[in-house]
Amino acid sequence: MLLFSTFGRYLTKRFARAILSVFSTFFFLIGTLDFVELMRRAGDSPIATTPRIVQLALFRAPAVAEQIFPFAALFGGMFALLTLSRKLELVVARSVGVSAWQFLQPAAAVAGVIGLISIMVYNPLAADLKRKATALETRLFVRASGKTGAAQDIWLRQRSVDGQAIIRAAGALPDEDGLSQVTFFMFNHDGSFKERVDAKQAVLLPGNWELAEARITSATQEPQSFASYMVATTLEPEQMRQSFTPPDAVGFWSMPTVIDRTQRAGLDTTPYELRYQALMARPLLLIAMVLVAASVSLRFFRFGGVTKLVIGGVAAGFVLYVATQLSEELGSSGIVNPIVAAWLPAALGTMLGTLALLHQEDG
């Protein structure tokens, strides 16, 4: 096999270096842009010092950069193949009888291995850093200014002996089971509005919430303020955390446990199942990106027109990425089975890339 020959090892190094270089470049750009945005927000928080902002940006960057692995495989594969073509190394390889399928073996192997490492090592680390980033962001911004800067608040719903309640919070407490800048909308058993309770924070204890600096507003009484106030609940800490923990904050190895726990709690497991299947499909998706890159890069030394080929490769990779996102949206909404939604784009991309190469190489 070419993969284990001297030329195969040379190609493996070239593809690995190209893909990792592209990923590192994007990682640096993401971290830098996020740091600039966090520094802008730091003006509202007196405790958000520059070292803490740098730490927060480093904690947030891996989870965001994880989404660019497919593009790293696409651009890295294109760059490596075009470089080999420009230096006529692939021309020499073809002249001695090495087919495109043979010198693509190292590229596919590198993409598959990077995909496996990304889900087995990188993803758990990124998920853990994302949780730490959320906790640090809460300390820096929520406690200081009462705002998270997030696009959405945390919403919960509960039933208790006092009736139903809808809970809105700005964020989660980093050091204990609870919420910060919280509002309880309380309803009677018949569904009529009872009262509104605003509090600086709410800590979940067995059987009740303990609210600090609470202010109660109702339609029948004057507003009242309490240093401490108790609200009955049937929620468990795990149920509370799972209700607002995003799937990308759960590591690959922890995902089966989280899915089982969420299912036993009677909550929807579709987002976690979809994320788990998407992670397992990532190596195949990276291989599909490499095949797409090869289908638009191998014709350079035959026909010229590198600009059109590069644009075509970028367009093909973008279409595949959009198809992946669309499929995941359909899976998260329950229209498509999560397994089908996660694996279909990668499988289709691999087959289409293989078909394009067959058409080019074998007519």
GROMACS .gro file of C-alpha atoms in nm:
model
  363
    1MET     CA    1   0.000   0.000   0.000
    2LEU     CA    2   0.116   0.351  -0.081
    3LEU     CA    3   0.008   0.463   0.266
    4PHE     CA    4   0.302   0.282   0.432
    5SER     CA    5   0.564   0.356   0.167
    6THR     CA    6   0.818   0.640   0.179
    7PHE     CA    7   0.609   0.848  -0.061
    8GLY     CA    8   0.298   0.769   0.142
    9ARG     CA    9   0.461   0.890   0.464
   10TYR     CA   10   0.571   1.205   0.283
   11LEU     CA   11   0.214   1.272   0.167
   12THR     CA   12   0.081   1.200   0.514
   13LYS     CA   13   0.308   1.466   0.663
   14ARG     CA   14   0.212   1.718   0.396
   15PHE     CA   15  -0.162   1.668   0.444
   16ALA     CA   16  -0.138   1.664   0.825
   17ARG     CA   17   0.071   1.982   0.826
   18ALA     CA   18  -0.167   2.159   0.587
   19ILE     CA   19  -0.486   2.068   0.775
   20LEU     CA   20  -0.342   2.151   1.118
   21SER     CA   21  -0.197   2.480   0.988
   22VAL     CA   22  -0.537   2.588   0.856
   23PHE     CA   23  -0.705   2.489   1.184
   24SER     CA   24  -0.441   2.673   1.391
   25THR     CA   25  -0.486   2.988   1.182
   26PHE     CA   26  -0.864   2.985   1.228
   27PHE     CA   27  -0.821   2.908   1.599
   28PHE     CA   28  -0.596   3.212   1.643
   29LEU     CA   29  -0.839   3.438   1.456
   30ILE     CA   30  -1.137   3.316   1.660
   31GLY     CA   31  -0.951   3.366   1.988
   32THR     CA   32  -0.835   3.715   1.888
   33LEU     CA   33  -1.179   3.834   1.774
   34ASP     CA   34  -1.344   3.693   2.086
   35PHE     CA   35  -1.084   3.864   2.304
   36VAL     CA   36  -1.158   4.199   2.138
   37GLU     CA   37  -1.532   4.152   2.193
   38LEU     CA   38  -1.482   4.053   2.557
   39MET     CA   39  -1.259   4.357   2.616
   40ARG     CA   40  -1.543   4.575   2.485
   41ARG     CA   41  -1.783   4.415   2.733
   42ALA     CA   42  -1.528   4.441   3.015
   43GLY     CA   43  -1.597   4.812   3.043
   44ASP     CA   44  -1.923   4.731   3.224
   45SER     CA   45  -1.753   4.512   3.485
   46PRO     CA   46  -1.493   4.649   3.732
   47ILE     CA   47  -1.364   4.298   3.811
   48ALA     CA   48  -1.306   4.200   3.446
   49THR     CA   49  -0.930   4.253   3.435
   50THR     CA   50  -0.720   4.188   3.126
   51PRO     CA   51  -0.569   3.859   3.254
   52ARG     CA   52  -0.919   3.728   3.330
   53ILE     CA   53  -1.043   3.834   2.987
   54VAL     CA   54  -0.750   3.654   2.824
   55GLN     CA   55  -0.832   3.344   3.030
   56LEU     CA   56  -1.200   3.364   2.933
   57ALA     CA   57  -1.114   3.402   2.564
   58LEU     CA   58  -0.885   3.097   2.581
   59PHE     CA   59  -1.158   2.895   2.754
   60ARG     CA   60  -1.419   2.991   2.492
   61ALA     CA   61  -1.208   2.951   2.178
   62PRO     CA   62  -1.181   2.567   2.162
   63ALA     CA   63  -1.559   2.512   2.158
   64VAL     CA   64  -1.608   2.771   1.884
   65ALA     CA   65  -1.311   2.648   1.682
   66GLU     CA   66  -1.445   2.293   1.694
   67GLN     CA   67  -1.696   2.390   1.426
   68ILE     CA   68  -1.422   2.465   1.173
   69PHE     CA   69  -1.272   2.113   1.155
   70PRO     CA   70  -1.459   2.039   0.828
   71PHE     CA   71  -1.331   2.361   0.671
   72ALA     CA   72  -0.978   2.287   0.795
   73ALA     CA   73  -0.995   1.951   0.616
   74LEU     CA   74  -1.132   2.116   0.301
   75PHE     CA   75  -0.889   2.408   0.278
   76GLY     CA   76  -0.595   2.204   0.405
   77GLY     CA   77  -0.662   1.930   0.151
   78MET     CA   78  -0.694   2.183  -0.131
   79PHE     CA   79  -0.377   2.364  -0.029
   80ALA     CA   80  -0.174   2.041  -0.004
   81LEU     CA   81  -0.297   1.906  -0.340
   82LEU     CA   82  -0.248   2.234  -0.524
   83THR     CA   83   0.103   2.267  -0.379
   84LEU     CA   84   0.189   1.912  -0.486
   85SER     CA   85   0.048   1.985  -0.830
   86ARG     CA   86   0.237   2.313  -0.865
   87LYS     CA   87   0.564   2.140  -0.779
   88LEU     CA   88   0.477   1.862  -1.030
   89GLU     CA   89   0.512   1.598  -0.759
   90LEU     CA   90   0.176   1.446  -0.847
   91VAL     CA   91   0.270   1.453  -1.216
   92VAL     CA   92   0.579   1.247  -1.139
   93ALA     CA   93   0.375   1.013  -0.922
   94ARG     CA   94   0.124   0.958  -1.202
   95SER     CA   95   0.404   0.897  -1.451
   96VAL     CA   96   0.522   0.596  -1.249
   97GLY     CA   97   0.173   0.451  -1.226
   98VAL     CA   98   0.041   0.597  -0.898
   99SER     CA   99  -0.331   0.667  -0.935
  100ALA     CA  100  -0.532   0.940  -0.765
  101TRP     CA  101  -0.696   0.680  -0.543
  102GLN     CA  102  -0.353   0.575  -0.415
  103PHE     CA  103  -0.215   0.918  -0.328
  104LEU     CA  104  -0.549   1.012  -0.168
  105GLN     CA  105  -0.512   0.728   0.082
  106PRO     CA  106  -0.282   0.935   0.310
  107ALA     CA  107  -0.519   1.233   0.288
  108ALA     CA  108  -0.821   1.023   0.384
  109ALA     CA  109  -0.625   0.854   0.663
  110VAL     CA  110  -0.509   1.189   0.804
  111ALA     CA  111  -0.863   1.332   0.791
  112GLY     CA  112  -1.006   1.023   0.962
  113VAL     CA  113  -0.742   1.024   1.238
  114ILE     CA  114  -0.785   1.398   1.299
  115GLY     CA  115  -1.160   1.338   1.317
  116LEU     CA  116  -1.115   1.062   1.576
  117ILE     CA  117  -0.875   1.273   1.784
  118SER     CA  118  -1.115   1.567   1.764
  119ILE     CA  119  -1.402   1.370   1.917
  120MET     CA  120  -1.206   1.155   2.164
  121VAL     CA  121  -0.958   1.412   2.297
  122TYR     CA  122  -1.032   1.762   2.169
  123ASN     CA  123  -1.410   1.758   2.221
  124PRO     CA  124  -1.406   1.655   2.591
  125LEU     CA  125  -1.141   1.920   2.658
  126ALA     CA  126  -1.337   2.186   2.468
  127ALA     CA  127  -1.659   2.096   2.652
  128ASP     CA  128  -1.487   2.117   2.989
  129LEU     CA  129  -1.334   2.455   2.902
  130LYS     CA  130  -1.673   2.578   2.780
  131ARG     CA  131  -1.826   2.497   3.120
  132LYS     CA  132  -1.541   2.678   3.292
  133ALA     CA  133  -1.587   2.971   3.054
  134THR     CA  134  -1.957   2.991   3.142
  135ALA     CA  135  -1.874   2.992   3.514
  136LEU     CA  136  -1.603   3.256   3.471
  137GLU     CA  137  -1.828   3.471   3.250
  138THR     CA  138  -2.096   3.457   3.518
  139ARG     CA  139  -1.849   3.573   3.782
  140LEU     CA  140  -1.719   3.856   3.567
  141PHE     CA  141  -2.037   3.989   3.408
  142VAL     CA  142  -2.352   3.856   3.579
  143ARG     CA  143  -2.248   3.926   3.934
  144ALA     CA  144  -2.095   4.259   3.844
  145SER     CA  145  -2.365   4.403   3.621
  146GLY     CA  146  -2.654   4.158   3.628
  147LYS     CA  147  -2.617   4.086   3.256
  148THR     CA  148  -2.459   3.798   3.072
  149GLY     CA  149  -2.444   3.945   2.728
  150ALA     CA  150  -2.589   3.619   2.604
  151ALA     CA  151  -2.845   3.607   2.330
  152GLN     CA  152  -3.103   3.427   2.545
  153ASP     CA  153  -3.197   3.400   2.910
  154ILE     CA  154  -3.247   3.073   3.094
  155TRP     CA  155  -3.612   2.963   3.114
  156LEU     CA  156  -3.752   2.686   3.337
  157ARG     CA  157  -4.097   2.559   3.423
  158GLN     CA  158  -4.200   2.377   3.740
  159ARG     CA  159  -4.499   2.237   3.927
  160SER     CA  160  -4.523   2.232   4.304
  161VAL     CA  161  -4.773   2.227   4.589
  162ASP     CA  162  -4.816   2.602   4.541
  163GLY     CA  163  -4.908   2.570   4.173
  164GLN     CA  164  -4.712   2.631   3.855
  165ALA     CA  165  -4.424   2.869   3.801
  166ILE     CA  166  -4.226   2.997   3.504
  167ILE     CA  167  -3.869   3.090   3.591
  168ARG     CA  168  -3.644   3.329   3.400
  169ALA     CA  169  -3.279   3.383   3.491
  170ALA     CA  170  -2.984   3.573   3.348
  171GLY     CA  171  -2.742   3.289   3.416
  172ALA     CA  172  -2.643   2.996   3.637
  173LEU     CA  173  -2.447   3.030   3.958
  174PRO     CA  174  -2.095   2.898   3.901
  175ASP     CA  175  -2.030   2.761   4.250
  176GLU     CA  176  -2.361   2.599   4.347
  177ASP     CA  177  -2.693   2.473   4.210
  178GLY     CA  178  -2.881   2.791   4.144
  179LEU     CA  179  -2.960   3.085   3.918
  180SER     CA  180  -2.868   3.453   3.917
  181GLN     CA  181  -3.087   3.757   3.848
  182VAL     CA  182  -3.396   3.538   3.861
  183THR     CA  183  -3.768   3.608   3.823
  184PHE     CA  184  -4.048   3.369   3.925
  185PHE     CA  185  -4.388   3.411   3.761
  186MET     CA  186  -4.620   3.226   4.002
  187PHE     CA  187  -4.961   3.087   3.900
  188ASN     CA  188  -5.240   2.924   4.101
  189HIS     CA  189  -5.358   2.567   4.036
  190ASP     CA  190  -5.636   2.701   3.815
  191GLY     CA  191  -5.385   2.883   3.595
  192SER     CA  192  -5.457   3.235   3.719
  193PHE     CA  193  -5.166   3.467   3.790
  194LYS     CA  194  -5.065   3.479   4.157
  195GLU     CA  195  -4.751   3.691   4.197
  196ARG     CA  196  -4.411   3.781   4.062
  197VAL     CA  197  -4.095   3.727   4.261
  198ASP     CA  198  -3.767   3.897   4.162
  199ALA     CA  199  -3.445   3.798   4.335
  200LYS     CA  200  -3.072   3.849   4.305
  201GLN     CA  201  -3.019   3.475   4.310
  202ALA     CA  202  -3.204   3.149   4.377
  203VAL     CA  203  -3.030   2.841   4.520
  204LEU     CA  204  -3.198   2.505   4.464
  205LEU     CA  205  -3.232   2.305   4.785
  206PRO     CA  206  -3.422   1.977   4.841
  207GLY     CA  207  -3.789   2.066   4.796
  208ASN     CA  208  -3.755   2.443   4.760
  209TRP     CA  209  -3.574   2.742   4.617
  210GLU     CA  210  -3.395   2.976   4.857
  211LEU     CA  211  -3.414   3.329   4.714
  212ALA     CA  212  -3.183   3.611   4.822
  213GLU     CA  213  -3.295   3.978   4.821
  214ALA     CA  214  -3.642   3.890   4.693
  215ARG     CA  215  -3.912   4.138   4.598
  216ILE     CA  216  -4.271   4.014   4.565
  217THR     CA  217  -4.524   4.189   4.345
  218SER     CA  218  -4.889   4.085   4.319
  219ALA     CA  219  -5.215   4.234   4.196
  220THR     CA  220  -5.376   4.234   4.541
  221GLN     CA  221  -5.101   4.353   4.777
  222GLU     CA  222  -4.834   4.618   4.801
  223PRO     CA  223  -4.483   4.507   4.687
  224GLN     CA  224  -4.285   4.346   4.966
  225SER     CA  225  -3.911   4.285   5.002
  226PHE     CA  226  -3.741   4.001   5.191
  227ALA     CA  227  -3.375   3.927   5.256
  228SER     CA  228  -3.456   3.557   5.217
  229TYR     CA  229  -3.761   3.390   5.066
  230MET     CA  230  -3.856   3.025   5.002
  231VAL     CA  231  -4.043   2.889   4.698
  232ALA     CA  232  -4.153   2.526   4.685
  233THR     CA  233  -4.032   2.309   4.396
  234THR     CA  234  -4.012   1.950   4.276
  235LEU     CA  235  -3.708   2.009   4.057
  236GLU     CA  236  -3.388   1.814   4.116
  237PRO     CA  237  -3.043   1.968   4.061
  238GLU     CA  238  -2.973   1.742   3.763
  239GLN     CA  239  -3.303   1.839   3.602
  240MET     CA  240  -3.223   2.205   3.647
  241ARG     CA  241  -2.873   2.176   3.500
  242GLN     CA  242  -2.981   1.964   3.206
  243SER     CA  243  -3.258   2.206   3.118
  244PHE     CA  244  -3.008   2.478   3.023
  245THR     CA  245  -2.683   2.290   2.957
  246PRO     CA  246  -2.622   2.307   2.581
  247PRO     CA  247  -2.522   1.984   2.408
  248ASP     CA  248  -2.188   2.132   2.300
  249ALA     CA  249  -2.096   2.175   2.669
  250VAL     CA  250  -2.114   1.797   2.719
  251GLY     CA  251  -1.806   1.595   2.625
  252PHE     CA  252  -1.813   1.295   2.393
  253TRP     CA  253  -1.740   1.041   2.667
  254SER     CA  254  -2.001   1.190   2.902
  255MET     CA  255  -2.275   1.209   2.640
  256PRO     CA  256  -2.422   0.854   2.686
  257THR     CA  257  -2.455   0.912   3.061
  258VAL     CA  258  -2.618   1.251   3.008
  259ILE     CA  259  -2.861   1.105   2.754
  260ASP     CA  260  -2.960   0.826   2.993
  261ARG     CA  261  -2.999   1.064   3.287
  262THR     CA  262  -3.202   1.311   3.083
  263GLN     CA  263  -3.427   1.034   2.955
  264ARG     CA  264  -3.491   0.904   3.308
  265ALA     CA  265  -3.579   1.258   3.415
  266GLY     CA  266  -3.847   1.268   3.145
  267LEU     CA  267  -3.679   1.547   2.946
  268ASP     CA  268  -3.620   1.565   2.571
  269THR     CA  269  -3.295   1.391   2.472
  270THR     CA  270  -3.306   1.476   2.100
  271PRO     CA  271  -3.044   1.758   2.110
  272TYR     CA  272  -2.800   1.536   2.298
  273GLU     CA  273  -2.859   1.234   2.076
  274LEU     CA  274  -2.812   1.451   1.767
  275ARG     CA  275  -2.490   1.598   1.903
  276TYR     CA  276  -2.357   1.252   1.992
  277GLN     CA  277  -2.430   1.111   1.648
  278ALA     CA  278  -2.283   1.421   1.479
  279LEU     CA  279  -1.962   1.374   1.673
  280MET     CA  280  -1.938   1.009   1.570
  281ALA     CA  281  -1.998   1.109   1.208
  282ARG     CA  282  -1.724   1.374   1.211
  283PRO     CA  283  -1.439   1.151   1.084
  284LEU     CA  284  -1.650   1.055   0.781
  285LEU     CA  285  -1.740   1.422   0.727
  286LEU     CA  286  -1.373   1.520   0.725
  287ILE     CA  287  -1.299   1.244   0.474
  288ALA     CA  288  -1.586   1.377   0.260
  289MET     CA  289  -1.431   1.724   0.273
  290VAL     CA  290  -1.096   1.585   0.158
  291LEU     CA  291  -1.264   1.407  -0.134
  292VAL     CA  292  -1.443   1.730  -0.227
  293ALA     CA  293  -1.109   1.911  -0.213
  294ALA     CA  294  -0.950   1.646  -0.436
  295SER     CA  295  -1.233   1.663  -0.690
  296VAL     CA  296  -1.160   2.031  -0.758
  297SER     CA  297  -0.780   2.030  -0.709
  298LEU     CA  298  -0.647   1.740  -0.913
  299ARG     CA  299  -0.732   1.897  -1.248
  300PHE     CA  300  -0.503   2.196  -1.202
  301PHE     CA  301  -0.199   2.062  -1.382
  302ARG     CA  302  -0.413   1.929  -1.666
  303PHE     CA  303  -0.637   2.222  -1.749
  304GLY     CA  304  -0.520   2.523  -1.547
  305GLY     CA  305  -0.767   2.774  -1.406
  306VAL     CA  306  -0.671   2.744  -1.040
  307THR     CA  307  -0.889   3.040  -0.935
  308LYS     CA  308  -1.207   2.881  -1.066
  309LEU     CA  309  -1.112   2.549  -0.905
  310VAL     CA  310  -1.052   2.709  -0.567
  311ILE     CA  311  -1.381   2.897  -0.584
  312GLY     CA  312  -1.555   2.576  -0.686
  313GLY     CA  313  -1.402   2.390  -0.392
  314VAL     CA  314  -1.501   2.658  -0.145
  315ALA     CA  315  -1.855   2.662  -0.286
  316ALA     CA  316  -1.881   2.282  -0.272
  317GLY     CA  317  -1.756   2.274   0.089
  318PHE     CA  318  -1.993   2.555   0.187
  319VAL     CA  319  -2.289   2.372   0.032
  320LEU     CA  320  -2.196   2.055   0.221
  321TYR     CA  321  -2.161   2.251   0.545
  322VAL     CA  322  -2.500   2.420   0.493
  323ALA     CA  323  -2.654   2.080   0.419
  324THR     CA  324  -2.506   1.952   0.745
  325GLN     CA  325  -2.651   2.242   0.945
  326LEU     CA  326  -2.989   2.207   0.776
  327SER     CA  327  -2.997   1.835   0.845
  328GLU     CA  328  -2.914   1.895   1.211
  329GLU     CA  329  -3.190   2.155   1.236
  330LEU     CA  330  -3.438   1.902   1.097
  331GLY     CA  331  -3.308   1.645   1.342
  332SER     CA  332  -3.334   1.878   1.642
  333SER     CA  333  -3.692   1.966   1.550
  334GLY     CA  334  -3.789   1.597   1.539
  335ILE     CA  335  -3.870   1.593   1.166
  336VAL     CA  336  -3.577   1.362   1.090
  337ASN     CA  337  -3.433   1.086   1.307
  338PRO     CA  338  -3.117   1.212   1.484
  339ILE     CA  339  -2.906   0.927   1.347
  340VAL     CA  340  -3.016   0.998   0.990
  341ALA     CA  341  -2.975   1.375   1.037
  342ALA     CA  342  -2.619   1.336   1.168
  343TRP     CA  343  -2.488   1.077   0.922
  344LEU     CA  344  -2.668   1.168   0.599
  345PRO     CA  345  -2.462   1.479   0.501
  346ALA     CA  346  -2.131   1.300   0.564
  347ALA     CA  347  -2.242   0.993   0.370
  348LEU     CA  348  -2.375   1.200   0.079
  349GLY     CA  349  -2.061   1.416   0.073
  350THR     CA  350  -1.841   1.108   0.060
  351MET     CA  351  -2.042   0.951  -0.220
  352LEU     CA  352  -2.057   1.272  -0.424
  353GLY     CA  353  -1.685   1.332  -0.383
  354THR     CA  354  -1.612   0.975  -0.487
  355LEU     CA  355  -1.845   1.008  -0.785
  356ALA     CA  356  -1.673   1.330  -0.898
  357LEU     CA  357  -1.332   1.163  -0.874
  358LEU     CA  358  -1.454   0.858  -1.064
  359HIS     CA  359  -1.581   1.084  -1.340
  360GLN     CA  360  -1.250   1.271  -1.360
  361GLU     CA  361  -1.011   0.980  -1.324
  362ASP     CA  362  -1.193   0.692  -1.487
  363GLY     CA  363  -1.433   0.870  -1.721
   0.00000   0.00000   0.00000
